[in-house]
Coordinates of C-alpha atoms in Angstrom, one line a residue:
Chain V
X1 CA 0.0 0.0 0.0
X2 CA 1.7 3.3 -0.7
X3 CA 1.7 6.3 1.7
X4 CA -0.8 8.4 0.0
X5 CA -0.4 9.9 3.5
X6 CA 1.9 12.4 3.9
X7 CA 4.2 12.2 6.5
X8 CA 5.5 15.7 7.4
X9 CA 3.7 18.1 4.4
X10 CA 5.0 21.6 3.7
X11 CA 4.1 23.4 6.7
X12 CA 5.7 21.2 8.8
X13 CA 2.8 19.1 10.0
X14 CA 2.6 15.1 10.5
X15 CA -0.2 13.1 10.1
X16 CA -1.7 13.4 13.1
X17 CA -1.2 17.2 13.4
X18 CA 2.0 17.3 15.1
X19 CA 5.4 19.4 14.3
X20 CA 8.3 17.3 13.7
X21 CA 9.8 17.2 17.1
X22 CA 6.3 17.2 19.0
X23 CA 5.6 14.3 21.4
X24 CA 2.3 12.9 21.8
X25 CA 0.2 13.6 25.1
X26 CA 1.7 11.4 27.8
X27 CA -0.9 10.3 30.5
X28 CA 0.5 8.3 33.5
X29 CA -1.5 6.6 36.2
X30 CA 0.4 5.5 39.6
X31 CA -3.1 4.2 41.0
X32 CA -2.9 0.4 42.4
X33 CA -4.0 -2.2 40.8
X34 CA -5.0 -5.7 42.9
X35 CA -2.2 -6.8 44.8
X36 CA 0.6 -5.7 43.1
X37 CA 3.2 -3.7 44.9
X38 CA 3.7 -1.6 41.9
X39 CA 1.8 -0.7 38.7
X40 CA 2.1 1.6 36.2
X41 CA 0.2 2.6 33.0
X42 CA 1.9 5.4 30.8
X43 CA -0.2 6.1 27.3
X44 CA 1.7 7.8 24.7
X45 CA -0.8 9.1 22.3
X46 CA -2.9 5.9 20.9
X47 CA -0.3 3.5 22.8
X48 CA -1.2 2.6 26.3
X49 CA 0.8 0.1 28.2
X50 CA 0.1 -0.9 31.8
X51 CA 3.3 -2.4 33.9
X52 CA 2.8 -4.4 37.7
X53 CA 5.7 -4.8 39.4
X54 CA 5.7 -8.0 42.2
X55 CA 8.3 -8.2 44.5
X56 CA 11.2 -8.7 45.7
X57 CA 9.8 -11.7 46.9
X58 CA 10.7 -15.2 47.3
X59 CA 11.7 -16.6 43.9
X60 CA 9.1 -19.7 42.6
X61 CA 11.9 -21.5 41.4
X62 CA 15.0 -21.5 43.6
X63 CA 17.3 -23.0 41.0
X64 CA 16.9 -20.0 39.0
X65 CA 17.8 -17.3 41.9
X66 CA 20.9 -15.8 42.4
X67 CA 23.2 -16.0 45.9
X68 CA 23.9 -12.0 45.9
X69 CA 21.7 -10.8 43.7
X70 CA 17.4 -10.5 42.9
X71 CA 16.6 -11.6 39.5
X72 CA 14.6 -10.0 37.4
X73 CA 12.0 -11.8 35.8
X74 CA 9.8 -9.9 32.6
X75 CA 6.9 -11.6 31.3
X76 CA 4.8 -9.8 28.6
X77 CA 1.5 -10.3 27.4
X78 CA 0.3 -8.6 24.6
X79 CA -3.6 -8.1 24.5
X80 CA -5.5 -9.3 20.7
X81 CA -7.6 -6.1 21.0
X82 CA -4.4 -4.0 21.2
X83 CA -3.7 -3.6 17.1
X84 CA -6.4 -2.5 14.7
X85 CA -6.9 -6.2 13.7
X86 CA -7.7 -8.6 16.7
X87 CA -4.9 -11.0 16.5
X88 CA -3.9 -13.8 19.4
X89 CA -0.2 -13.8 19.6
X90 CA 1.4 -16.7 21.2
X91 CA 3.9 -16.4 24.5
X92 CA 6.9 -17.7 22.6
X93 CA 6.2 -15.4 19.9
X94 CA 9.9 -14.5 19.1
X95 CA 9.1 -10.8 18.6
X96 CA 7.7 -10.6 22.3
X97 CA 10.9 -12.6 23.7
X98 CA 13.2 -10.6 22.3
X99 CA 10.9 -7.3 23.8
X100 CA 10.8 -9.3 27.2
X101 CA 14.7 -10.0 26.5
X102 CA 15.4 -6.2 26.0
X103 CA 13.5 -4.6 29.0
X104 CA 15.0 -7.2 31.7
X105 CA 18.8 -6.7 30.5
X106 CA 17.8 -2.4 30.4
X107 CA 16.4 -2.7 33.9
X108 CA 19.3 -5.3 35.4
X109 CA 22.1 -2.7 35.6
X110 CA 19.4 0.2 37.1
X111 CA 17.3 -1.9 39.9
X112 CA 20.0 -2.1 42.9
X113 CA 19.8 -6.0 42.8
X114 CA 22.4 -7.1 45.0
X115 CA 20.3 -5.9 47.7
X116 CA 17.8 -8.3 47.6
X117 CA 19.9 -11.9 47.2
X118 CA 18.2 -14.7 46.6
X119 CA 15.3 -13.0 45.3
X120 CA 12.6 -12.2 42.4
X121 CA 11.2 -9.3 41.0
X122 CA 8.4 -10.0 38.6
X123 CA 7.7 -7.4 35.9
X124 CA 4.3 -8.0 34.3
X125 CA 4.2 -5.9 31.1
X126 CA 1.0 -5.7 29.8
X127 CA -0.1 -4.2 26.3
X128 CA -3.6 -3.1 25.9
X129 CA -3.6 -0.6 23.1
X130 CA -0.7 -0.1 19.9
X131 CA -0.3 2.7 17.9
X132 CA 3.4 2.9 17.5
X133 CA 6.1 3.3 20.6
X134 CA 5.7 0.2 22.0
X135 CA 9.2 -0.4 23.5
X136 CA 9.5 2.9 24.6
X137 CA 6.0 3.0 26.4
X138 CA 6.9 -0.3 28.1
X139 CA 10.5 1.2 29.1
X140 CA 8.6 4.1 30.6
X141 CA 6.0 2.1 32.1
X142 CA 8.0 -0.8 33.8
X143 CA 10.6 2.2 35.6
X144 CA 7.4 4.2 37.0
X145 CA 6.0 0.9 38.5
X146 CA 9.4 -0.1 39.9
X147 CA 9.3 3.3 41.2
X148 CA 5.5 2.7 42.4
X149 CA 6.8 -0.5 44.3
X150 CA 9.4 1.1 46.2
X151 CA 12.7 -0.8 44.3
X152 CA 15.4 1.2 44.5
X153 CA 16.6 2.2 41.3
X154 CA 19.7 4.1 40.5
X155 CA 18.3 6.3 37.6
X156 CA 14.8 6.5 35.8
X157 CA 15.1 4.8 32.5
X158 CA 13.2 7.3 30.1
X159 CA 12.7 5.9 26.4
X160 CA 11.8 8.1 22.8
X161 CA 10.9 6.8 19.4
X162 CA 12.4 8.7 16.6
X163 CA 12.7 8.2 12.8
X164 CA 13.8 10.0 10.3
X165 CA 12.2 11.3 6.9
X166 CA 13.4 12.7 4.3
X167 CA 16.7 14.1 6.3
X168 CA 13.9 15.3 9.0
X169 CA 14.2 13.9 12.0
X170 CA 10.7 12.9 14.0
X171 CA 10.1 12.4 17.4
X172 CA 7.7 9.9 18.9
X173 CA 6.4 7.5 15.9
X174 CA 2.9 6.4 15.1
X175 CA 2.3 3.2 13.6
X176 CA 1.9 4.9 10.5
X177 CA 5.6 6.9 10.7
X178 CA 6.9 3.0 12.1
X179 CA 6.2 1.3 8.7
X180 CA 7.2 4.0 6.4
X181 CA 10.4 5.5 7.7
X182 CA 13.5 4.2 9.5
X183 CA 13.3 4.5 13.6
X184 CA 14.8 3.7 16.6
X185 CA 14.2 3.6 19.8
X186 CA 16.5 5.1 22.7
X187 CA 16.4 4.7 26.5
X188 CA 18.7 7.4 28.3
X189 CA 19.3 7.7 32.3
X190 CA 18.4 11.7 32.7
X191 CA 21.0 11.9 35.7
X192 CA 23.8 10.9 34.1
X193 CA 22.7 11.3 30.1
X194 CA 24.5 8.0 29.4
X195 CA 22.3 5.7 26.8
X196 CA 20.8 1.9 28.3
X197 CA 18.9 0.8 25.8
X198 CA 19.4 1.3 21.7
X199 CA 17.2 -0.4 18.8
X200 CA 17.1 0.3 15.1
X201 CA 16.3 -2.0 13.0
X202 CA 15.6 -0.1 9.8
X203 CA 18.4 1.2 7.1
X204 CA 19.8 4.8 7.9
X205 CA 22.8 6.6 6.9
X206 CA 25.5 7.3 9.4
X207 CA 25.4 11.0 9.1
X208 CA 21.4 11.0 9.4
X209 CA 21.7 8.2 12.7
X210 CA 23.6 10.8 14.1
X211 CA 21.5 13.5 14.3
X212 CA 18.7 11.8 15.4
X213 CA 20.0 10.1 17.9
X214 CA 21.7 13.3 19.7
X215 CA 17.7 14.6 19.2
X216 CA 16.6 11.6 20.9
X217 CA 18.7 11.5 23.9
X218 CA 17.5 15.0 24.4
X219 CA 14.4 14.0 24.3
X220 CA 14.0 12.0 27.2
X221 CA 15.0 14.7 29.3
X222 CA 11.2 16.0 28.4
X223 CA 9.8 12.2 29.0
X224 CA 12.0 12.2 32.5
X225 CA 10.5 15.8 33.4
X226 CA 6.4 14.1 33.0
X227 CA 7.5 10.7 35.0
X228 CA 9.6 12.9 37.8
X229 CA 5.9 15.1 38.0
X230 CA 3.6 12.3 37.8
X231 CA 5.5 10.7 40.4
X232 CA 6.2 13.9 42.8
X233 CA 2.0 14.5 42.6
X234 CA 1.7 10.5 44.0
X235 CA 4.1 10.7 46.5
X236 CA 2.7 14.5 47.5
X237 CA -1.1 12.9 47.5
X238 CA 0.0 9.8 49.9
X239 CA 1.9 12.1 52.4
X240 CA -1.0 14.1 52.8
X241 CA -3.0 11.4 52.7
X242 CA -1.2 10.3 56.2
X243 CA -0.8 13.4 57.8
X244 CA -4.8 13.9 57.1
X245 CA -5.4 10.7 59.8
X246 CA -2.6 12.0 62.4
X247 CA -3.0 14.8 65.3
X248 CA -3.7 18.3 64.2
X249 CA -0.8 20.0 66.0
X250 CA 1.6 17.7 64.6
X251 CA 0.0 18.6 60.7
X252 CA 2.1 21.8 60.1
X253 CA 1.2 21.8 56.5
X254 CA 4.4 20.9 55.8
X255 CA 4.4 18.1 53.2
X256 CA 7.9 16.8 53.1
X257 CA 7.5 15.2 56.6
X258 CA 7.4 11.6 57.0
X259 CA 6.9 11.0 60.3
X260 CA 4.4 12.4 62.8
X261 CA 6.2 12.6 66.0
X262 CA 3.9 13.5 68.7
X263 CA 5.5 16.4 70.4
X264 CA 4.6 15.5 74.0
Chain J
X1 CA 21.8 -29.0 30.5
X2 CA 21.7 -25.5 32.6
X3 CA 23.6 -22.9 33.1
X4 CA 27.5 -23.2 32.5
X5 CA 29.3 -22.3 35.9
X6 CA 30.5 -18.6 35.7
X7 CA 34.0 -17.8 34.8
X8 CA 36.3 -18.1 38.6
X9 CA 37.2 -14.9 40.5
X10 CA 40.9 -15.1 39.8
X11 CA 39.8 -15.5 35.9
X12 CA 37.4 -12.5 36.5
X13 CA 39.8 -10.1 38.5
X14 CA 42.4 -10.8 35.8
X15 CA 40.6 -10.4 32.8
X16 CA 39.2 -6.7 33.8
X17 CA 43.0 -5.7 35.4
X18 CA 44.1 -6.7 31.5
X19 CA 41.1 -4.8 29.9
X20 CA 42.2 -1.7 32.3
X21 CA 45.5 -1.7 30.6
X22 CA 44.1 -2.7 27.1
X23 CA 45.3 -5.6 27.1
X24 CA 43.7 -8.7 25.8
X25 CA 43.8 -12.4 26.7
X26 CA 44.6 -13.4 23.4
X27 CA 46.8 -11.0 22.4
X28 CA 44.9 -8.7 19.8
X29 CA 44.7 -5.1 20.1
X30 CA 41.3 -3.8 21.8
X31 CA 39.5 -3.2 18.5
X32 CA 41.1 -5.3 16.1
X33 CA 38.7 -8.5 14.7
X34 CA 39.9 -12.0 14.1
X35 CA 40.5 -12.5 10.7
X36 CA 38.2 -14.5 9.4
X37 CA 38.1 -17.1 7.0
X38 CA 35.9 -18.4 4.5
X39 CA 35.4 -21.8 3.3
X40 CA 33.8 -22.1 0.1
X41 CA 32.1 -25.7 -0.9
X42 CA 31.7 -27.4 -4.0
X43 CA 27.9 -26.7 -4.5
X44 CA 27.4 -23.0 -4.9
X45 CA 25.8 -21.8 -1.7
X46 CA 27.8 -23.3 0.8
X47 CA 30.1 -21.6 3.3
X48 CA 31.8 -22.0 6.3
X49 CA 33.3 -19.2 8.0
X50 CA 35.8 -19.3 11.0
X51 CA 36.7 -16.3 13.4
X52 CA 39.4 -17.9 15.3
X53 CA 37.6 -20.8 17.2
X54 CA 34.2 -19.9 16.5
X55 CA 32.9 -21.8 12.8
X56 CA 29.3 -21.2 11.4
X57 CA 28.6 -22.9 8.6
X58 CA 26.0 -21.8 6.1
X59 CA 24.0 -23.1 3.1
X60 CA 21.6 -21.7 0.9
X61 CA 19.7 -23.4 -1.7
X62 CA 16.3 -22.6 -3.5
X63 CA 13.1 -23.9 -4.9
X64 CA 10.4 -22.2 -6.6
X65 CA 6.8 -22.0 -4.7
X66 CA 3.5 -20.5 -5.1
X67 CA 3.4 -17.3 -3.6
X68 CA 1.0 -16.1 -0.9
X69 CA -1.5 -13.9 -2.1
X70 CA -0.9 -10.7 -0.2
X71 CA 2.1 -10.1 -1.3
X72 CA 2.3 -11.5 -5.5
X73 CA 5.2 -9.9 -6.8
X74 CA 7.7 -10.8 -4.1
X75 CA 10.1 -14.2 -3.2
X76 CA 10.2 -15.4 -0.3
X77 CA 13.7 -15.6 1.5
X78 CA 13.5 -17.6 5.0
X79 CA 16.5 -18.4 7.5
X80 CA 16.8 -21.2 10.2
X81 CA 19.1 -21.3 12.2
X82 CA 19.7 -23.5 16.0
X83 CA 22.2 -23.8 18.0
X84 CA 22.4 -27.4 18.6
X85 CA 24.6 -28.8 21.3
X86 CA 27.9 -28.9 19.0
X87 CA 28.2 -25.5 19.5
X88 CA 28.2 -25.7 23.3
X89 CA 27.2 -27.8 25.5
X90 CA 24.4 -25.5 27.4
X91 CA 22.5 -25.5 24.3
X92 CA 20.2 -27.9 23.7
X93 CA 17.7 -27.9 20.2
X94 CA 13.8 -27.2 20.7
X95 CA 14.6 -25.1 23.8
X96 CA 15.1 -21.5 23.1
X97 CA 17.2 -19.9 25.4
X98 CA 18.1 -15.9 26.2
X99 CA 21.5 -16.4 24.1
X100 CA 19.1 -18.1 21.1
X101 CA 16.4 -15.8 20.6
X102 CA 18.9 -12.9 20.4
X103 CA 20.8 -14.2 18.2
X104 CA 17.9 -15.7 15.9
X105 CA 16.2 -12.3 16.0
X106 CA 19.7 -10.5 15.3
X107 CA 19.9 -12.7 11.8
X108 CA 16.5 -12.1 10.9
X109 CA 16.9 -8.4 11.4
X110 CA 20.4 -8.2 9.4
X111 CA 20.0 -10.5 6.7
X112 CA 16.1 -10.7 6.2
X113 CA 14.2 -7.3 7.2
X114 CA 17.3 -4.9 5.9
X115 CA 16.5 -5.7 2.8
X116 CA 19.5 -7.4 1.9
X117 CA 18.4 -9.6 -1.2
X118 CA 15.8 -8.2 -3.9
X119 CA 12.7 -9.9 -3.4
X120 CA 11.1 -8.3 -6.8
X121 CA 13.3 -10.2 -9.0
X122 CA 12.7 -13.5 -7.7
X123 CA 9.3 -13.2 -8.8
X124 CA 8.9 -15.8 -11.8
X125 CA 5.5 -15.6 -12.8
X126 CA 3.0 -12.9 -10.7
X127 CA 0.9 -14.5 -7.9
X128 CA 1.8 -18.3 -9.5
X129 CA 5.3 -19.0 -9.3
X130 CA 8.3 -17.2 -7.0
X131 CA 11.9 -18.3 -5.3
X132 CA 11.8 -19.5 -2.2
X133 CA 15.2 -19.0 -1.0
X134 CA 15.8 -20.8 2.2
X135 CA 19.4 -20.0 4.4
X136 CA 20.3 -22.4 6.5
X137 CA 22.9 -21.4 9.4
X138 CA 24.5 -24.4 11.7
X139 CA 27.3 -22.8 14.3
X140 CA 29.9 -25.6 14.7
X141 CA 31.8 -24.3 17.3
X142 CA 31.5 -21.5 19.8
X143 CA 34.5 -19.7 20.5
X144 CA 32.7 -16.0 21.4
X145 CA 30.6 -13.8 18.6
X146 CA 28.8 -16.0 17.3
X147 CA 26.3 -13.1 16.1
X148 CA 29.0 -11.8 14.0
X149 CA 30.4 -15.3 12.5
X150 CA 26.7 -16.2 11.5
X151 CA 25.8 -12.8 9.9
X152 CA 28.9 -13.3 8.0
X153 CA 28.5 -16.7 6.8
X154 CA 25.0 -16.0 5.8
X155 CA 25.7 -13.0 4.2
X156 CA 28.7 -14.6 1.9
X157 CA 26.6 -17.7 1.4
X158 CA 23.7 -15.5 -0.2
X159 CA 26.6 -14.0 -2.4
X160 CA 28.0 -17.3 -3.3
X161 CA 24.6 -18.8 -4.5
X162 CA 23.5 -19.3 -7.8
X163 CA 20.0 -19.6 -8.5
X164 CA 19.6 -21.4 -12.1
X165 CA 18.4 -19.5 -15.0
X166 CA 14.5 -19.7 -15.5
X167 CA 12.8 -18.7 -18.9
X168 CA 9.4 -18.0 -19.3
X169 CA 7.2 -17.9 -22.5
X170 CA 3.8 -16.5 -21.8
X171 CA 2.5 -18.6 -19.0
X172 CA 5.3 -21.5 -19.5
X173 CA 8.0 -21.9 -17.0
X174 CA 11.4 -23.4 -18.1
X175 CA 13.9 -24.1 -15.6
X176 CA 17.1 -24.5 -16.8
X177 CA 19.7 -26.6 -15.3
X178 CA 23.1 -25.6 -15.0
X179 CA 24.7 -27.8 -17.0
X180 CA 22.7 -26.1 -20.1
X181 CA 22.7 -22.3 -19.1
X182 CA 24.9 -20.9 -16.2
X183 CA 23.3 -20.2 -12.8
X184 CA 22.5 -16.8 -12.2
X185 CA 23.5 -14.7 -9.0
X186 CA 21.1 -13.1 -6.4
X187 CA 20.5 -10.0 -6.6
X188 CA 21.5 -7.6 -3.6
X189 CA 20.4 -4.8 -2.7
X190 CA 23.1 -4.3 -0.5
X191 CA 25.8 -6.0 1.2
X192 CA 25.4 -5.6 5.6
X193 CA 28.4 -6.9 8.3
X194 CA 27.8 -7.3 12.0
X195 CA 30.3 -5.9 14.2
X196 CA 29.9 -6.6 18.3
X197 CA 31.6 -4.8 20.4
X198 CA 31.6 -6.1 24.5
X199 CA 31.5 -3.3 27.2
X200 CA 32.9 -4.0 31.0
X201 CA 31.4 -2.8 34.0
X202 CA 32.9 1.1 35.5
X203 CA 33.7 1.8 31.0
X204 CA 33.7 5.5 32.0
X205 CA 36.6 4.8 34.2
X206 CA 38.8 3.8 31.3
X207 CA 38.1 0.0 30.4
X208 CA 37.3 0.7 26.6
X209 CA 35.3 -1.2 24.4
X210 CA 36.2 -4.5 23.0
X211 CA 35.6 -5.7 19.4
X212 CA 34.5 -9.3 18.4
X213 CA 34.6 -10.6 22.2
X214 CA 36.0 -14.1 23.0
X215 CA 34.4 -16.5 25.0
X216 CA 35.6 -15.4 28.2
X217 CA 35.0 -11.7 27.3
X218 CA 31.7 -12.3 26.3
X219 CA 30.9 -14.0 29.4
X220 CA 32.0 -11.3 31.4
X221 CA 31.0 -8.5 29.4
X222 CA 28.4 -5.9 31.4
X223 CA 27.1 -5.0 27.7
X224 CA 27.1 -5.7 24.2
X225 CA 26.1 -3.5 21.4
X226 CA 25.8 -4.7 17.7
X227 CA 26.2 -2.8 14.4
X228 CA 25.2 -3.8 11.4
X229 CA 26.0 -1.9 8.8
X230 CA 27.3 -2.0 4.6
X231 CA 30.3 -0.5 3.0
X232 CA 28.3 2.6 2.2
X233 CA 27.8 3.4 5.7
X234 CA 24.5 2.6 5.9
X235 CA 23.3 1.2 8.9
X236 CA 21.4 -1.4 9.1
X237 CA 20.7 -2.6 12.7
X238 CA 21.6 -1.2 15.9
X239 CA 21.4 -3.6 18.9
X240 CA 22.1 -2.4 22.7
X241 CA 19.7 -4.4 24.7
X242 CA 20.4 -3.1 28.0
X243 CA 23.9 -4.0 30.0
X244 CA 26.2 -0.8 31.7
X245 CA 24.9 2.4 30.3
X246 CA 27.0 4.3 28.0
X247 CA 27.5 8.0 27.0
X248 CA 26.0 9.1 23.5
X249 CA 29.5 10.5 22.8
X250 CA 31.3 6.6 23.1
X251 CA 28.3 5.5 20.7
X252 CA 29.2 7.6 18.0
X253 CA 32.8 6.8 18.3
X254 CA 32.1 3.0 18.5
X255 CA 29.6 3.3 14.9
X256 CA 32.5 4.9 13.5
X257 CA 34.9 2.6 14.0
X258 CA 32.4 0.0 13.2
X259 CA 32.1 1.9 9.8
X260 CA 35.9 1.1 9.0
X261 CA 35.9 -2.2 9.9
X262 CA 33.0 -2.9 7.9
X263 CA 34.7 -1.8 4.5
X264 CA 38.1 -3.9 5.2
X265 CA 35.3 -6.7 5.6
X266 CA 33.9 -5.7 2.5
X267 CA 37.2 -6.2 0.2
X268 CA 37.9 -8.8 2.5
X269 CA 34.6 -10.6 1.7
X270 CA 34.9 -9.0 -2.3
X271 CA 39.1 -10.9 -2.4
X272 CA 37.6 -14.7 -1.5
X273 CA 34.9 -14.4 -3.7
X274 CA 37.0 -13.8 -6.5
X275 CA 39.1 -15.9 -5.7
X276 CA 37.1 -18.7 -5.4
X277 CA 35.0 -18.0 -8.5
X278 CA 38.5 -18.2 -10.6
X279 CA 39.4 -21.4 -9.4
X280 CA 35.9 -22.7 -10.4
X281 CA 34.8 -24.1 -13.5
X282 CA 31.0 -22.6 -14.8
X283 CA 31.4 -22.5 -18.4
X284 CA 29.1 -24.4 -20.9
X285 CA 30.1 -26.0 -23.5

């Protein structure tokens, strides 16, 4: 089918209304989801992924833990009403192993493992709608609910599509941008800028990979600056939440405290 | 059988003091590749290529199918690949580990979705008759970078083949054998190389990269990132699933280096092929 659609026209517009380095509307909800001790669901535009974090608890099978260090386990299941054709896909889809492959060896060097030996952390990634960006919403989505279940990480992992057309470079790719024009997907740690995670899979010249991927890292310094509010207005909600139930005098109005110590 | 016990602290402590000092256990400099070296076989199609230890044999032969109907005007190219246990003992066939499915998905994504062979001119006859050309990849031994050995095998194997010459009058399909008309080449769209290059944990404090890892350094490695790319520095796949996090600026450096390499490989790859075609005998009488 050719792209009778244009994908960045005269004025600088995409396809779905955006300028060429606009991302799409991020939403992110931190609100709990059964038992989980984490969850996550980041939408990206069309793309919504929802990530529950288990753990660190005691690993199912012991042969597969680790004396001085938690594994990591990823498991991803990828819902048939999630593309615009309802398709089943299998678990040992090769595609969704490799995905499942990527986001545990990202996440390995960040979570501080070696202070849970002998232990699991279960990452349930779970794909309910795809519209392009699926690596980098489950990136974003699996930190925030590692974040939501109180693992300590050593950086947020913040992820960006890009792609180039035309010697443009684009920002955040729909499914539409994904088939036409060659993309890749980065994963930076904001702290320290350096890169964890880097996917193309699509010819590009040197010169061109360059540029974008300098744009990209830049990028998801904008990504980090949503996940650092989404998770500053949880964290904000839950202390007030407990300083709500606690003694009046001791409820200054001063959010950053922790602990209500009763001054008697 | 499951996992092979990791490498020994002494073996550990001493590889990453060498590594500090860029110094490698076998001797090479810190981004220099094994040469490697290409069998050719008597059928056309058949390669096995060696980097040091590690030997990936690959074959390639074709038959002509019906094609499906979405997509009429195109061949079909598919690759399978296993690691069986004769590459090392943790493997075992059927069961796909970590190591497999990256490496699986890393050859479909070099030599299948780059676009490295021309689909359209495999087509025979629209929507009734196509080439189905099917790569076949065994790894003999594993000696580290296997990724790389594969990719390179495959790609030289997909050079080396010759399909044979098909003529077609109206709606009639004549298939020539080679002994009547000479086998014809695939056509390529483009020639890509994978380069992997092995990163150590604290690589901001002055271990540098490592190109086309051994065993031992691939064992230990805290990262790996893989390039794929063609002589015309064109990239083709870029590969850092996870491992120690790395600054944009090494990145760059590493591509470029990996865009050097990848043009000695290509008159490399160009010399044996030559070679090989002038001590073979295609005429027809």
């Amino acid at each position: 089918m050719s792209s009778r659609v244009e994908i960045l026209n005269d004025g600088g517009f995409r396809s779905d209304g955006r300028k060429q380095y606009e991302l799409r509307d991020i939403t992110i909800d931190l609100s709990q989801q059964g038992t989980a001790d984490g969850s996550a669901t980041i939408t990206h535009g069309l793309t919504q992924v929802m990530v529950t974090v288990f753990g660190p608890r005691e690993a199912k099978m012991r042969s597969q833990t680790l004396h001085d260090r938690a594994v990591l386990n990823v498991e991803i299941n990828v819902a048939p009403f999630s593309t615009g054709e309802r398709r089943k896909r299998s678990r040992a889809d090769r595609r969704i192993l490799e995905l499942a492959a990527a986001i545990e060896s990202t996440f390995e060097p960040v979570v501080q493992t070696s202070l849970y030996p002998r232990s699991q952390i279960d990452i349930y990634v779970h794909v309910l709608q795809q519209d392009g960006g699926l690596l980098q919403a489950a990136v974003n989505a699996t930190t925030l609910a590692l974040v939501t279940a109180g693992v300590p990480l050593l950086d947020f992992v913040c992820a960006v599509s890009g792609g180039v057309h035309a010697a443009a470079p684009l920002l955040d790719l729909t499914t539409l941008e994904e088939n036409d024009v060659p993309n890749l997907t980065v994963a930076v740690m904001p702290r320290t800028r350096a890169v964890t995670l880097l996917t193309m899979e699509t010819r590009l010249h040197v010169d061109r990979f360059r540029a974008l991927f300098e744009l990209a890292c830049e990028a998801g310094q904008t990504v980090h600056k949503e996940m650092k509010r989404a998770v500053r207005g949880r964290t904000v909600a839950l202390v007030g939440a407990m300083d709500a139930g606690g003694p009046k005098h001791a409820s200054s109005g001063d959010p950053d405290r922790d602990v209500i110590m009763d001054d008697r | 059988m499951p996992r092979p016990p990791s490498p020994s602290i002494p073996e550990k402590e001493f590889v990453y003091g060498a590594l500090k000092q860029s110094l490698r256990i076998d001797g090479r400099a810190m981004l220099e590749m094994r040469t490697p070296t290409l069998t050719f076989g008597p059928e056309l199609g058949w390669v096995e290529c060696s980097l040091g230890k590690t030997r990936v044999l690959a074959q390639v032969d074709g038959k002509m199918v019906k094609p499906p109907p979405e997509r009429p005007l195109e061949g079909l190219i598919s690759i399978h690949s296993e690691l069986s246990s004769m590459a090392a003992n943790e493997f075992e066939p059927g069961r796909a580990s970590d190591q497999e499915v990256t490496i699986t998905r890393m050859l479909d994504k070099v030599l299948r979705r780059s676009d490295a062979v021309d689909k359209e001119s495999l087509c025979v006859l629209a929507g009734q008759r196509v080439w189905h050309i099917r790569l076949t990849l065994h790894v003999l031994a594993d000696a580290g970078n296997m990724l790389d050995c594969a990719c390179l095998a495959g790609i030289v194997a997909l050079k080396h083949f010759r399909r044979p010459e098909v003529e077609v009058v109206g709606d009639e399909i004549t298939v020539h054998h080679p002994s009547e008309r000479a086998p014809v080449p695939l056509s390529l769209h483009h020639t890509p190389y994978c380069l992997t290059f092995a990163f150590f944990p604290d690589s901001h404090a002055g271990t540098p990269p490592v190109l086309d890892p051994a065993h031992l350094e691939e064992t230990l490695a805290a990262g790996l990132l893989s390039v794929a790319l063609n002589a015309q520095r064109e990239l083709c796949v870029v590969q850092k699933a996870g491992g120690v996090p790395l600054p944009p600026a090494t990145v760059m450096d590493i591509v470029d280096v990996a865009v050097q390499r990848a043009r000695e490989l290509d008159a490399l790859v160009e010399r044996a092929l030559r070679e090989d075609w002038a001590g073979r005998d295609v005429e027809v009488r």
